[in-house]
XYZ file of C-alpha atoms in Angstrom:
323
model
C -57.007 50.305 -7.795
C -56.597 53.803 -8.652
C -57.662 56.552 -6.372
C -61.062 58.833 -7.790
C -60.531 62.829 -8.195
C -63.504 62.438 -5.779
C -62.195 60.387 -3.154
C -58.575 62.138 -2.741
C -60.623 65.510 -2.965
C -62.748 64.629 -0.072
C -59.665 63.634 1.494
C -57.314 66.497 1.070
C -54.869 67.475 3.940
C -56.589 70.552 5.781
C -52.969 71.443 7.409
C -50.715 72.305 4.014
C -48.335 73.537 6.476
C -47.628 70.385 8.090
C -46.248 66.851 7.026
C -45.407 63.255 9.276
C -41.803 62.639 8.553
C -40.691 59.492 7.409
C -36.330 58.907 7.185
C -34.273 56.862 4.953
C -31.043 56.198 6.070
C -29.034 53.661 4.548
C -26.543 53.649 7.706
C -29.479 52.294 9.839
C -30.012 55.333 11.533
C -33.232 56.417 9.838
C -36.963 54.656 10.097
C -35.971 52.813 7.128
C -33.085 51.650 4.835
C -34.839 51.842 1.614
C -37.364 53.871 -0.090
C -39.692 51.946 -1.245
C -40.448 50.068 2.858
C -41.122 53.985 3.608
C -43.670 54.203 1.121
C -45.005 50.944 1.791
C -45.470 52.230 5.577
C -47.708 54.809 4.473
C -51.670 53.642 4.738
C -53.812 53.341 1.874
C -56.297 56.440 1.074
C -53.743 58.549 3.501
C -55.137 62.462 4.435
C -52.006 64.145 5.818
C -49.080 65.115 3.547
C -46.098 62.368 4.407
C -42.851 63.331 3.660
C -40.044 61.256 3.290
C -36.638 62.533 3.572
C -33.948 60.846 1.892
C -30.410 60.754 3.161
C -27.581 61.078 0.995
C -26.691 57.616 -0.824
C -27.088 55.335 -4.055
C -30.255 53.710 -3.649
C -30.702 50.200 -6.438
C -34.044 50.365 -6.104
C -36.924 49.656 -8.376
C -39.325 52.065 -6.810
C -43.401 52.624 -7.129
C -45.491 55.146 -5.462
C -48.797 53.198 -5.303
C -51.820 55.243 -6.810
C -53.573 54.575 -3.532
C -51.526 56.865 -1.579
C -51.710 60.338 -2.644
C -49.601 63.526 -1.000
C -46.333 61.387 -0.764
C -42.912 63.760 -1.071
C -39.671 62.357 -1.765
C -36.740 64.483 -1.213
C -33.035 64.510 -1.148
C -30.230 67.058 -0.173
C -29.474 67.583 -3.368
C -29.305 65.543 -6.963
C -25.895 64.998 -6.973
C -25.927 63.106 -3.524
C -29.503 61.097 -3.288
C -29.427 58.837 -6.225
C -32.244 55.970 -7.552
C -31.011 54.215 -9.934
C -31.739 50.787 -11.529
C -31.065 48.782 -14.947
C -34.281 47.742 -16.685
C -35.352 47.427 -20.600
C -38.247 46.558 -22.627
C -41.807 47.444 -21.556
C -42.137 51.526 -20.877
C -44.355 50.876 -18.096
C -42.656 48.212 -16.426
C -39.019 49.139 -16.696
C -39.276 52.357 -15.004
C -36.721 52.868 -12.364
C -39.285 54.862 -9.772
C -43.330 54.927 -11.575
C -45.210 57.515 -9.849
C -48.841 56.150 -10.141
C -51.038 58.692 -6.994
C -51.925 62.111 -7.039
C -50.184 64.807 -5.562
C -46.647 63.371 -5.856
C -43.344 65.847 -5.007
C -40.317 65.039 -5.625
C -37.073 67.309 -4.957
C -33.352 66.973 -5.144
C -32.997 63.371 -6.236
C -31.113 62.038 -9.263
C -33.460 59.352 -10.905
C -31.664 56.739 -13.781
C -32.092 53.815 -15.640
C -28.473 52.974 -16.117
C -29.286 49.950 -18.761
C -27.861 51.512 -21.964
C -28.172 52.313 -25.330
C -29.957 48.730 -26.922
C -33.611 49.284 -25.974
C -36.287 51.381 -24.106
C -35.045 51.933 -20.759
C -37.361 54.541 -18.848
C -35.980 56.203 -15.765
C -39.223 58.121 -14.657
C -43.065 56.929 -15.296
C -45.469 59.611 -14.284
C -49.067 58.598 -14.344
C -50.778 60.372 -11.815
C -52.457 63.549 -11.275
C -51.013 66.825 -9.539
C -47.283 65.767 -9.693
C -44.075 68.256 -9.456
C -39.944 67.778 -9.676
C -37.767 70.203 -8.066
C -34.289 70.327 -8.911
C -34.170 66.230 -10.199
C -31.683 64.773 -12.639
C -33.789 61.841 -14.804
C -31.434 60.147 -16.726
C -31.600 57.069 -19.277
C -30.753 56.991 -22.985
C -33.767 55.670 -24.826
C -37.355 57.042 -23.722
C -35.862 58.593 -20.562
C -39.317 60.286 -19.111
C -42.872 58.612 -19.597
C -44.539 61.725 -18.502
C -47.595 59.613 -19.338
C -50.989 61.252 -18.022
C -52.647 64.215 -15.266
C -50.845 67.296 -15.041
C -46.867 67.792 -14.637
C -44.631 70.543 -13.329
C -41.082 70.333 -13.436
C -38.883 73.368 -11.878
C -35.176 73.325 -12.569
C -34.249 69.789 -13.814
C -31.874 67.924 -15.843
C -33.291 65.789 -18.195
C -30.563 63.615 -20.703
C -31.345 61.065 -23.144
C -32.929 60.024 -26.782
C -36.815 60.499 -27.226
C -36.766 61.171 -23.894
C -39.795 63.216 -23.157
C -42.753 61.049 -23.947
C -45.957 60.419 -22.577
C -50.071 62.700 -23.267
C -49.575 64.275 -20.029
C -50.125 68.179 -19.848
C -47.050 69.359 -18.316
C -44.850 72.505 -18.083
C -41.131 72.590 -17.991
C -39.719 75.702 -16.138
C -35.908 76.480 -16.609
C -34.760 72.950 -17.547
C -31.794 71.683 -19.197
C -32.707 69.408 -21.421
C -29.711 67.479 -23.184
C -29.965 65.231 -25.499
C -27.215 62.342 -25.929
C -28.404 61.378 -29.529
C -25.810 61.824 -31.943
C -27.923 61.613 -34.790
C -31.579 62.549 -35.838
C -33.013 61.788 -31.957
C -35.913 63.758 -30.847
C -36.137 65.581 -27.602
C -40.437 64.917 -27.393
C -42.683 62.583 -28.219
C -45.945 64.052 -27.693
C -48.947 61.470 -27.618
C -52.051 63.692 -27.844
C -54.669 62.078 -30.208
C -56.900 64.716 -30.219
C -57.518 68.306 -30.820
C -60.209 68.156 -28.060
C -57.712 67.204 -25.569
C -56.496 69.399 -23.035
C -52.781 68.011 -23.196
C -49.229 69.182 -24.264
C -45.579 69.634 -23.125
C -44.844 73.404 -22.615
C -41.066 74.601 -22.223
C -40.158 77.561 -20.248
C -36.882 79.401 -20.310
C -35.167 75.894 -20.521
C -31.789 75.359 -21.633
C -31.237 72.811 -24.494
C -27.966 71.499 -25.636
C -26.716 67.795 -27.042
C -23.927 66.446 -28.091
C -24.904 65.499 -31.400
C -28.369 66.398 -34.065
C -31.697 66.175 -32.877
C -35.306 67.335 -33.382
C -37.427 69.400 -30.645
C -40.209 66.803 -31.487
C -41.709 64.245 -33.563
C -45.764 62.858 -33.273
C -46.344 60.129 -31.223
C -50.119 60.957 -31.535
C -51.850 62.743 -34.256
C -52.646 65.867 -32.779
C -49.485 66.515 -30.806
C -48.341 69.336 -29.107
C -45.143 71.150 -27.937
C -44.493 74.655 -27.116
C -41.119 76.382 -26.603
C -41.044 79.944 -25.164
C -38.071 81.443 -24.157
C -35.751 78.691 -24.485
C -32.191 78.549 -25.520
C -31.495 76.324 -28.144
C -27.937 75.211 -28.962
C -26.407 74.630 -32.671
C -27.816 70.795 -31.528
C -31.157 71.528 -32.979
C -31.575 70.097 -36.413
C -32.231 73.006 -38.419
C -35.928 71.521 -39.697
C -37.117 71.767 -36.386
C -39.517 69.305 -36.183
C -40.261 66.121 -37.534
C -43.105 64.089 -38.470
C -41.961 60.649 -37.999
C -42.572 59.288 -41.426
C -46.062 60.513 -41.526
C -47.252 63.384 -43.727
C -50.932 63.385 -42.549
C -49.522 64.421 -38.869
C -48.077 67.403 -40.109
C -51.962 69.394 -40.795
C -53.029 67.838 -36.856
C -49.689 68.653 -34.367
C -49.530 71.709 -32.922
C -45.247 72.601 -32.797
C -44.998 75.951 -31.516
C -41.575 78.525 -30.951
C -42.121 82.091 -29.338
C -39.067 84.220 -28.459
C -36.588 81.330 -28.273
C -32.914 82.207 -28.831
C -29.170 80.419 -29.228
C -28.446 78.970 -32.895
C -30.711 76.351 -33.073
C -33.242 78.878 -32.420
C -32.867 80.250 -36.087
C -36.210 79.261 -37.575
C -35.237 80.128 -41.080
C -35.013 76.631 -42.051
C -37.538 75.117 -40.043
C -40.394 73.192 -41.640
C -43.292 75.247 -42.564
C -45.895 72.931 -40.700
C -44.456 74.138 -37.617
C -45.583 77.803 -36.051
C -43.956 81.308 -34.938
C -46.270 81.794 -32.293
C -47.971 85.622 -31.713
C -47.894 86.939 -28.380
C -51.367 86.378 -28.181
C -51.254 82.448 -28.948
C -48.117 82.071 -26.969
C -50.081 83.844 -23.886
C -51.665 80.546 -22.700
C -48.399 78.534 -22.247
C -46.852 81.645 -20.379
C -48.001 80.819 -17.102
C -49.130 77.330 -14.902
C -52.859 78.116 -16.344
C -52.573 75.544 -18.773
C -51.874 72.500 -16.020
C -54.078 74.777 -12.734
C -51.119 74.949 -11.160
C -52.132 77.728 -8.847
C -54.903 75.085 -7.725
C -52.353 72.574 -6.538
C -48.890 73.693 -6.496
C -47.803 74.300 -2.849
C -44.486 74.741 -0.776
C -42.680 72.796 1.137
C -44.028 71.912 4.632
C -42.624 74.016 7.330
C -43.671 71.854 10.418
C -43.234 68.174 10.921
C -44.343 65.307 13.161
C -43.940 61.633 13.674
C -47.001 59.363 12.672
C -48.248 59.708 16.572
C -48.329 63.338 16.223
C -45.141 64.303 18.167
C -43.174 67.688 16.823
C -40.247 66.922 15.604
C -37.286 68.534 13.695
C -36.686 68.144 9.737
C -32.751 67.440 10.627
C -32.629 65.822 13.662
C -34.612 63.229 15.732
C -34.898 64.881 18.737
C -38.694 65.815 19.250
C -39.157 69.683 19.615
């Protein structure tokens, strides 16, 4: 059962400052040996920010974060070291490798993949709740790589790699991302699902970086009224020239909403670009800027700086001595 805005409101940590620390070890010398037992240890409806530190390792796991148990972190030493990784196909919301369903989700320095090829939908990342950031995570798949499905998204410095890989009606902003695409022919790096003018909803790129090592669009419609914003983004000679495309239906192209403003690199060259698409002013572009568009101000926060075991006792983020 999924958690109200009201309920987790009413429930919100009052200490930001502060989480209960949870290990993963694989070597046996953590509270657990696998991620998902840590996040089953956490109780329903929790109140106090839990974070779960991950030591370095490949973890085969099939991993969900239950929508009942808000303020959950998940974090590595860094991607390259703390790996999830599974090999599922079919079904975008049940082959996800790790599906974050709760509110208030973090995760930093992990590498997230669906390693099950190139013959079918094979998502790495499901996000479907509200209030969720990535710090410095790899999410890697080939086909439909990120279901960044619904609430509001931040991602901050991660590598994203795949066809149609960025899918999903969430409202999300992408901060100095690499986005690289592995299609070698006529992929698309979004598929925006927004049905509706009237919805608050879009995927906004930041001073991202975005390469590939074949052709492929910055976005085709999933929905009607789709939209996807690039501001300051470097664009490599892997952009299709067109731009955009409307996925085989000319009706989308008077309803999406495919904005550029300032982007540079040669795919940036909008000289060829199709004419449904827009050169954004500075004073359109203004709103997808900043973390306005997804409240981030509201909800964003730092890392904790304090942490305790479950019975309240101090103890240190990198060793298991109490303080």
């Amino acid at each position: 059962m999924a958690v109200s805005n009201t309920t987790t409101a009413a429930k919100d940590p009052t200490d930001m400052s502060t989480a209960i620390l949870i290990r993963v070890d694989q070597t046996g010398k953590g509270d657990f040996g696998k991620i998902q037992d840590a996040i089953d240890s956490v109780p329903s409806n929790n109140s106090e920010l839990v974070f779960i530190s991950i030591k370095p390792g490949t973890y085969r796991e099939k991993i969900v974060v239950p929508a009942d148990k808000p303020f959950i972190t998940l974090s590595g030493t860094k991607s390259s070291d703390t790996i999830i990784t599974w090999n599922d196909s079919g079904e975008i919301f049940a082959s996800p490798t790790l599906s974050v369903l709760a509110s208030d989700f973090v995760g930093r320095y992990i590498t997230i993949q669906n390693t099950y090829g190139t013959s079918g939908k094979a998502v790495a990342l499901r996000v479907s709740g509200d209030r969720a950031a990535f710090y410095s995570c790899k999410i890697l798949s080939y086909q439909d790589t990120l279901l960044d499905d619904v609430g509001k998204h931040y991602f901050n410095n991660c590598i994203e790699g795949a066809i149609d890989f960025i899918f999903g009606n969430a409202a999300s902003l992408y901060e100095k991302c690499h986005l690289h695409s592995l299609s070698e022919r006529d992929g698309a790096i979004t598929a925006q699902h927004r049905v509706s003018s009237a919805e608050n909803t879009g995927f906004t790129f930041l001073g991202c970086n975005i390469t590939g090592v074949g052709a492929s669009f910055l976005g085709r419609p999933w929905g009607a009224s789709s939209r996807v914003v690039f501001t300051y983004c470097h664009m490599s000679s892997a952009i299709i020239p067109q731009g955009w495309n409307d996925w085989g239906d000319e009706t989308k192209q008077r309803s999406v909403y495919y904005g550029e403003y300032k982007c540079y690199g040669p795919g940036a060259n909008r000289s060829k670009r199709v004419g449904w698409s827009r050169s954004l002013t500075s004073d359109e572009a203004a709103q997808f800027l900043t973390k306005d568009m997804i409240g981030g101000k509201n909800w964003l926060r730092d890392p904790p700086i304090h942490f305790k075991r479950a019975s309240g006792a101090l103890v240190s983020l990198n060793s298991d001595e109490n303080e």
